[in-house]
mmCIF file of C-alpha atoms in Angstrom:
data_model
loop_
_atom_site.group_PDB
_atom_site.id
_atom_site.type_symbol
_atom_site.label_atom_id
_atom_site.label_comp_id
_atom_site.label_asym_id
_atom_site.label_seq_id
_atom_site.Cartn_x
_atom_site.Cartn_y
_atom_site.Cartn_z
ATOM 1 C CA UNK U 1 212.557 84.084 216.246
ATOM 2 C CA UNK U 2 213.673 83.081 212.822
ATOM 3 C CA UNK U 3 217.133 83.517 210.686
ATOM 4 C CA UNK U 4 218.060 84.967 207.876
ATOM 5 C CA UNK U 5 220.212 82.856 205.799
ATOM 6 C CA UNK U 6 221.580 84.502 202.438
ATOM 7 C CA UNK U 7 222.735 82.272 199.337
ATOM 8 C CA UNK U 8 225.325 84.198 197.423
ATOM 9 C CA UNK U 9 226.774 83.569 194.031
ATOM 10 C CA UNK U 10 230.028 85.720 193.465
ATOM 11 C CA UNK U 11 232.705 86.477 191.295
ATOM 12 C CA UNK U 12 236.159 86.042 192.684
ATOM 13 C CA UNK U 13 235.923 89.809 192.501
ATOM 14 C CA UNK U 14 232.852 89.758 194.873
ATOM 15 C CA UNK U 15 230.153 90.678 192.226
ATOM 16 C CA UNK U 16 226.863 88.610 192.643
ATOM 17 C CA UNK U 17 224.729 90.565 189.088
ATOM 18 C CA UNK U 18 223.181 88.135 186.233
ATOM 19 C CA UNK U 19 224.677 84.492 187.590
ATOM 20 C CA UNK U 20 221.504 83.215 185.739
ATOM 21 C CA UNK U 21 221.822 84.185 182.428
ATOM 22 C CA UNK U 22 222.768 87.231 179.407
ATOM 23 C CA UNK U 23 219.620 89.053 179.715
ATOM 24 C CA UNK U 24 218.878 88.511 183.846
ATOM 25 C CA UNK U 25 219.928 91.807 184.751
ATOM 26 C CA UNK U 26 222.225 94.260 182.233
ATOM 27 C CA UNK U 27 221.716 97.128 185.190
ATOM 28 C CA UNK U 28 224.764 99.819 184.504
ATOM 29 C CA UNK U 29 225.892 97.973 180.939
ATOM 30 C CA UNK U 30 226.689 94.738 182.687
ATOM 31 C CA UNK U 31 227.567 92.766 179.592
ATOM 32 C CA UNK U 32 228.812 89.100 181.112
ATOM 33 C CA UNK U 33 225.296 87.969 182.658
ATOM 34 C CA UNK U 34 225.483 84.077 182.714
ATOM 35 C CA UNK U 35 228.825 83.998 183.961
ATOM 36 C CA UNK U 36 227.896 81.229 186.403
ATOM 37 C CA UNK U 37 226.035 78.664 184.472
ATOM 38 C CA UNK U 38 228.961 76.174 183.412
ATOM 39 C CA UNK U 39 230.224 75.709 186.467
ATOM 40 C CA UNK U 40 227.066 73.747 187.944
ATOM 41 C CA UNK U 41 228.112 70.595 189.341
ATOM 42 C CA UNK U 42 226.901 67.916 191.788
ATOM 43 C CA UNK U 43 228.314 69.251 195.024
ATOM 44 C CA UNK U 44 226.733 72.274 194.006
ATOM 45 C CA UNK U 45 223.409 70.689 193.299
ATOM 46 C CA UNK U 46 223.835 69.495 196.990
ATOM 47 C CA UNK U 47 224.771 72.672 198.658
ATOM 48 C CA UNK U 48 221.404 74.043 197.176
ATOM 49 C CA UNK U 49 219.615 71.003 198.132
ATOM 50 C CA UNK U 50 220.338 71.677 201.990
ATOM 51 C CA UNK U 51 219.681 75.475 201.391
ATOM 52 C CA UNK U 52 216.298 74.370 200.342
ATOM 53 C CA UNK U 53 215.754 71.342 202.027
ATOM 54 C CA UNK U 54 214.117 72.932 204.703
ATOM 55 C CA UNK U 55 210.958 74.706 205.237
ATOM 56 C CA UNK U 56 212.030 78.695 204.425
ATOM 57 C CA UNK U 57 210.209 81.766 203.018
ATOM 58 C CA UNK U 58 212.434 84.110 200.864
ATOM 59 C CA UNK U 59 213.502 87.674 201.542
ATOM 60 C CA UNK U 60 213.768 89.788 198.153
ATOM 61 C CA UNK U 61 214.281 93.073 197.492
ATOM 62 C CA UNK U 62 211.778 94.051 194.080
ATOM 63 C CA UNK U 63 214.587 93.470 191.263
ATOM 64 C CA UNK U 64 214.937 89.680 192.440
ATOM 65 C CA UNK U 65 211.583 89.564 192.727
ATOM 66 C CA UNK U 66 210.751 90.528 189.204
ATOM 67 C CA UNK U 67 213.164 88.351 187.847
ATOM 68 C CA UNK U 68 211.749 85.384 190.108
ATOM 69 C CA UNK U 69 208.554 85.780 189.006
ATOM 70 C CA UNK U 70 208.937 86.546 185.383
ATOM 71 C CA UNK U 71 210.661 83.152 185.450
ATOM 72 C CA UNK U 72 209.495 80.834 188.190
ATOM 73 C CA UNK U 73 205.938 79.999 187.792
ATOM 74 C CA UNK U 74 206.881 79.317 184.067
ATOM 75 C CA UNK U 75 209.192 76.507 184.289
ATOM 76 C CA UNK U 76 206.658 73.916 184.604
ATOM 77 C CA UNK U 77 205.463 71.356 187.292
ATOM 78 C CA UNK U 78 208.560 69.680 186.858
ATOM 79 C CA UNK U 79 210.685 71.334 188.525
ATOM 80 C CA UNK U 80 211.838 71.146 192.347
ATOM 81 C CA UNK U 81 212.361 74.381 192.515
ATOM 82 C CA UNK U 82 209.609 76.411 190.614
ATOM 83 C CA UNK U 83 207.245 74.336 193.093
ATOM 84 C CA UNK U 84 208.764 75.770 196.323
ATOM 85 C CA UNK U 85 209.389 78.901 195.065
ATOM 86 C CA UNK U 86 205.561 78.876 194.042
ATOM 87 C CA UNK U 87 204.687 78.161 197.280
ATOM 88 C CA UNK U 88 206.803 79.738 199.875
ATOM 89 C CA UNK U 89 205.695 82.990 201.392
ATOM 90 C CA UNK U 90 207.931 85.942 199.335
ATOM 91 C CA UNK U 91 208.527 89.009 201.303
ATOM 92 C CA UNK U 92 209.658 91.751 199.159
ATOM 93 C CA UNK U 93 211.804 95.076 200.530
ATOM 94 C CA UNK U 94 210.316 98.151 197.694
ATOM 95 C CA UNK U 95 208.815 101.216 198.104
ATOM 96 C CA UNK U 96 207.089 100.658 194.989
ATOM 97 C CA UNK U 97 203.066 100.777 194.900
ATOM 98 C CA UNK U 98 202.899 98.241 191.896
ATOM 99 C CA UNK U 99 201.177 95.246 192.889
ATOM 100 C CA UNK U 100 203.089 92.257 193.572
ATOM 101 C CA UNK U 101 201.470 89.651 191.134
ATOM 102 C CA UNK U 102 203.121 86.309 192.118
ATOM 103 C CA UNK U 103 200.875 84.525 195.021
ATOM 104 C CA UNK U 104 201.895 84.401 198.316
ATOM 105 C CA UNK U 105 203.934 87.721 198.009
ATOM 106 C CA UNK U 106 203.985 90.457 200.393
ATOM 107 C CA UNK U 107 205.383 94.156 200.631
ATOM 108 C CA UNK U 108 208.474 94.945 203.244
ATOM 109 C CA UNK U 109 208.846 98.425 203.705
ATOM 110 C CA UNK U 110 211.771 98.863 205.325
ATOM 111 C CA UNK U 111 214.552 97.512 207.536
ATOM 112 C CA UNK U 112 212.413 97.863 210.786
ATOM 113 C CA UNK U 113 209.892 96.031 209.468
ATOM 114 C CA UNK U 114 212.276 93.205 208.280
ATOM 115 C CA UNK U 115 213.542 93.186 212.009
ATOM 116 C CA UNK U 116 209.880 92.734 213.089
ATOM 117 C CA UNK U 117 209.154 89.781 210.694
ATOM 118 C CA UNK U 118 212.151 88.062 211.957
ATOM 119 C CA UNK U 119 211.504 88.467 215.560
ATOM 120 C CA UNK U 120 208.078 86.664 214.575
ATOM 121 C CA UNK U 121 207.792 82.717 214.264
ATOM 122 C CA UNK U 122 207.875 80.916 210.889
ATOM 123 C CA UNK U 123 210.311 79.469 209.176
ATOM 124 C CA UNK U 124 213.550 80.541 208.048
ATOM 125 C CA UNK U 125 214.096 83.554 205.759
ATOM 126 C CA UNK U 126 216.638 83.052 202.511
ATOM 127 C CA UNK U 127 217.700 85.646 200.514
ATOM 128 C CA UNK U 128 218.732 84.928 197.518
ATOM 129 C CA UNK U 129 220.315 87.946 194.337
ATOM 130 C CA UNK U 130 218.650 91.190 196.097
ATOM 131 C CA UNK U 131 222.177 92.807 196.424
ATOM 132 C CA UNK U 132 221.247 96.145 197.652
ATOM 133 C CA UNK U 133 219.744 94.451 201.047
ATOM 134 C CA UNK U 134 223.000 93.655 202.592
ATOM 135 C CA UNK U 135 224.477 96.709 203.077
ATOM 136 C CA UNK U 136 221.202 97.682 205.305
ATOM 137 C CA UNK U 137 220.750 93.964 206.617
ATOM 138 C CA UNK U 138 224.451 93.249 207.930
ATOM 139 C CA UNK U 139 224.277 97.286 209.481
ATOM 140 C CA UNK U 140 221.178 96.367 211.422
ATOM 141 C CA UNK U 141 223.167 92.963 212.432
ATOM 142 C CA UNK U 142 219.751 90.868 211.101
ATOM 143 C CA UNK U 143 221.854 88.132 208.801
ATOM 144 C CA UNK U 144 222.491 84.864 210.675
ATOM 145 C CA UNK U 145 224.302 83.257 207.995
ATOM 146 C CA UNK U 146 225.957 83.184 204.792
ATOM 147 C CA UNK U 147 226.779 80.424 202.090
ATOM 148 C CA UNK U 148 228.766 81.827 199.220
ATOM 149 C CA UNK U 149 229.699 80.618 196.707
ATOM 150 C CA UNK U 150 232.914 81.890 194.964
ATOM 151 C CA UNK U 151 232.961 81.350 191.213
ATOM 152 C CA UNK U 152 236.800 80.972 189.534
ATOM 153 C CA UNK U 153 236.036 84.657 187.272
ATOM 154 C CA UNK U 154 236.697 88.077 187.741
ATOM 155 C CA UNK U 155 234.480 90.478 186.158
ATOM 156 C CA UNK U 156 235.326 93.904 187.253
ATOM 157 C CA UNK U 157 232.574 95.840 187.709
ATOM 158 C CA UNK U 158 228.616 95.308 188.504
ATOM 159 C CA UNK U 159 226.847 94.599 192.048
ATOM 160 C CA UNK U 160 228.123 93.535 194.869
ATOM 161 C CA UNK U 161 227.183 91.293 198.175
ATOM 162 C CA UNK U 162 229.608 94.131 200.348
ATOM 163 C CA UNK U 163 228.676 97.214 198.660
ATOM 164 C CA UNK U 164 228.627 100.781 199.564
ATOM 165 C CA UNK U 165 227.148 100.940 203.069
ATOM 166 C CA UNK U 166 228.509 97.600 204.614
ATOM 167 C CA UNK U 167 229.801 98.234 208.209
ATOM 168 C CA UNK U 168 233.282 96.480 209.158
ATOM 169 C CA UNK U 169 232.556 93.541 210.824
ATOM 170 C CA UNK U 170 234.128 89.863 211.695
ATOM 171 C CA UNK U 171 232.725 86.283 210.196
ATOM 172 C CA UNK U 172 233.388 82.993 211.584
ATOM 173 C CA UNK U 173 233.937 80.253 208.955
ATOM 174 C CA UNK U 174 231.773 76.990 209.963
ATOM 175 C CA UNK U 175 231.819 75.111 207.108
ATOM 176 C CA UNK U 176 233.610 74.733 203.517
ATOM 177 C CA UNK U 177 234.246 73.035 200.362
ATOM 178 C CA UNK U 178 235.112 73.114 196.768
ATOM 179 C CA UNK U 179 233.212 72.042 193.819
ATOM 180 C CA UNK U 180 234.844 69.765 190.622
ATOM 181 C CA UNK U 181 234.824 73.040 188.752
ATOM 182 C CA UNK U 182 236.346 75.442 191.163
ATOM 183 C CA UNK U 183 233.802 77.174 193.227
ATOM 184 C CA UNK U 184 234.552 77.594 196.749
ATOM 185 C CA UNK U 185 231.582 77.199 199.072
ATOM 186 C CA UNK U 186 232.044 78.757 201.856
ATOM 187 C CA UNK U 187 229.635 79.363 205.152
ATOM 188 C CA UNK U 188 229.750 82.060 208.178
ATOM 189 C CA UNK U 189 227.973 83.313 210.804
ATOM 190 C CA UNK U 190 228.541 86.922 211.729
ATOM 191 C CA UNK U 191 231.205 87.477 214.261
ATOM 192 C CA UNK U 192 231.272 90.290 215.853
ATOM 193 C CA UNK U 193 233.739 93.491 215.645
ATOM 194 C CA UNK U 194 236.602 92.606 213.448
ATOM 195 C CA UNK U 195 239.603 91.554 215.604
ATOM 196 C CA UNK U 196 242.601 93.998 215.230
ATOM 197 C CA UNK U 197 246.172 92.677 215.972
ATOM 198 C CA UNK U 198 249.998 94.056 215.477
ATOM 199 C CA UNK U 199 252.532 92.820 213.799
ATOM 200 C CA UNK U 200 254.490 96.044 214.130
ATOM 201 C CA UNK U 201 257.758 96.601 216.529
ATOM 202 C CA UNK U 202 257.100 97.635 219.910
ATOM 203 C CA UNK U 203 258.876 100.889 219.297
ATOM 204 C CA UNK U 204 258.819 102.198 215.763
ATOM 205 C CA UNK U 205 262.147 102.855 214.135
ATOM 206 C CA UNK U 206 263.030 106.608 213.440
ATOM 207 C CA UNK U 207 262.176 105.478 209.517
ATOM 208 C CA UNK U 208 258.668 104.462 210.839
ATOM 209 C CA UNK U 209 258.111 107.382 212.613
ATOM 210 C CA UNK U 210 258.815 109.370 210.351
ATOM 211 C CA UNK U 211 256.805 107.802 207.530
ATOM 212 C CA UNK U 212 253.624 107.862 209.948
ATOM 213 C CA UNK U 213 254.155 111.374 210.645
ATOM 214 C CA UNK U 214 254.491 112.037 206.638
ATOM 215 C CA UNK U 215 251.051 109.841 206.502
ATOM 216 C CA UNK U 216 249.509 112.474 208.830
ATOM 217 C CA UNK U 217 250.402 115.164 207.046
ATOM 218 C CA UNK U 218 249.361 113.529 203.593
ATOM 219 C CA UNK U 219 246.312 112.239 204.869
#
């Protein structure tokens, strides 16, 4: 069986839209595309470096993948990247007929058949942007893992890693750091139901109990 292992860029506000640059994705008047570009430093050169080090097809849904290959196959033999990009095996979540023009790409339906291909054998499956998956993914309880990186901006508004859709649900952190420039990287597995304590007295005082039972009739 293989994993599913997102890569997220975020805002300290939690939205992941146009890290890469001004005209990436304006989707909704999202004016500050680029936001994450001077912060690149060595450690997170590295953390990339293990995401990739690995063999790994990516998961996409069909904005990603448009801006992927739009920009990929065009940035020249040079680059580490654009080479494995090239050739991994790019499996792309749209209901869209348009064919997928980028070698080695391939059409995803739907969440059921995303469960199939990662009951199947092959290597790893990274997601990287492709927002709207994660509501549907982390529902379905198919992510394994997830390194995200926090970038020191808040931008208000534009799309988000936990958007509308997301279930509740627990993570466990097993692994972190911080980059020269701020960002926190961060990884988790999935864990389980979120935990609920109390930090509330064992009886509530007549003031308590009488602002829950104003909460009931408000709410």
């Amino acid at each position: 069986m293989r994993k599913i292992i997102g890569g997220v860029f975020q805002s300290l506000d939690g939205v992941m839209q146009a890290p890469g640059g001004p005209r990436e994705d304006w989707t909704g008047g999202f004016t500050l595309g680029g936001w994450s570009a001077s912060f690149w430093d060595e450690a997170m050169e590295s953390a990339m470096g293990s995401l990739f080090g690995g063999p790994f097809d990516l998961l996409l849904g069909r904005k990603t993948w448009e801006i992927f290959a739009a920009h990929w196959p065009y940035v020249g033999p040079d680059d580490p990247i654009g080479g494995l990009f090239d050739r991994a095996n790019k499996y792309v979540v749209t209901r869209s007929s348009t064919p997928l023009e980028w070698q080695n790409s391939h059409r995803i339906g739907n969440i059921d058949e995303i469960a199939r291909l990662k009951q199947g054998d092959g290597p790893q499956l990274l997601i990287q942007g492709s927002s709207t998956l994660y509501p549907a993914l982390f529902a379905a309880g198919l992510v394994d893992q997830l390194l995200v990186m926090t970038f020191p901006v808040v931008l208000g508004s534009g799309k988000r890693l936990f958007g509308p859709g997301t279930p509740p649900f627990a993570l466990k952190l097993i692994g972190q750091s911080v980059s020269a420039t701020g960002v926190t990287l961060a990884t988790y597995q999935p864990d389980g139901a979120v935990p609920i304590g109390d930090f509330q007295l064992s009886e509530p005082s007549a003031r308590e109990a009488a602002r829950q039972q104003r909460m009931k009739l408000e709410g």
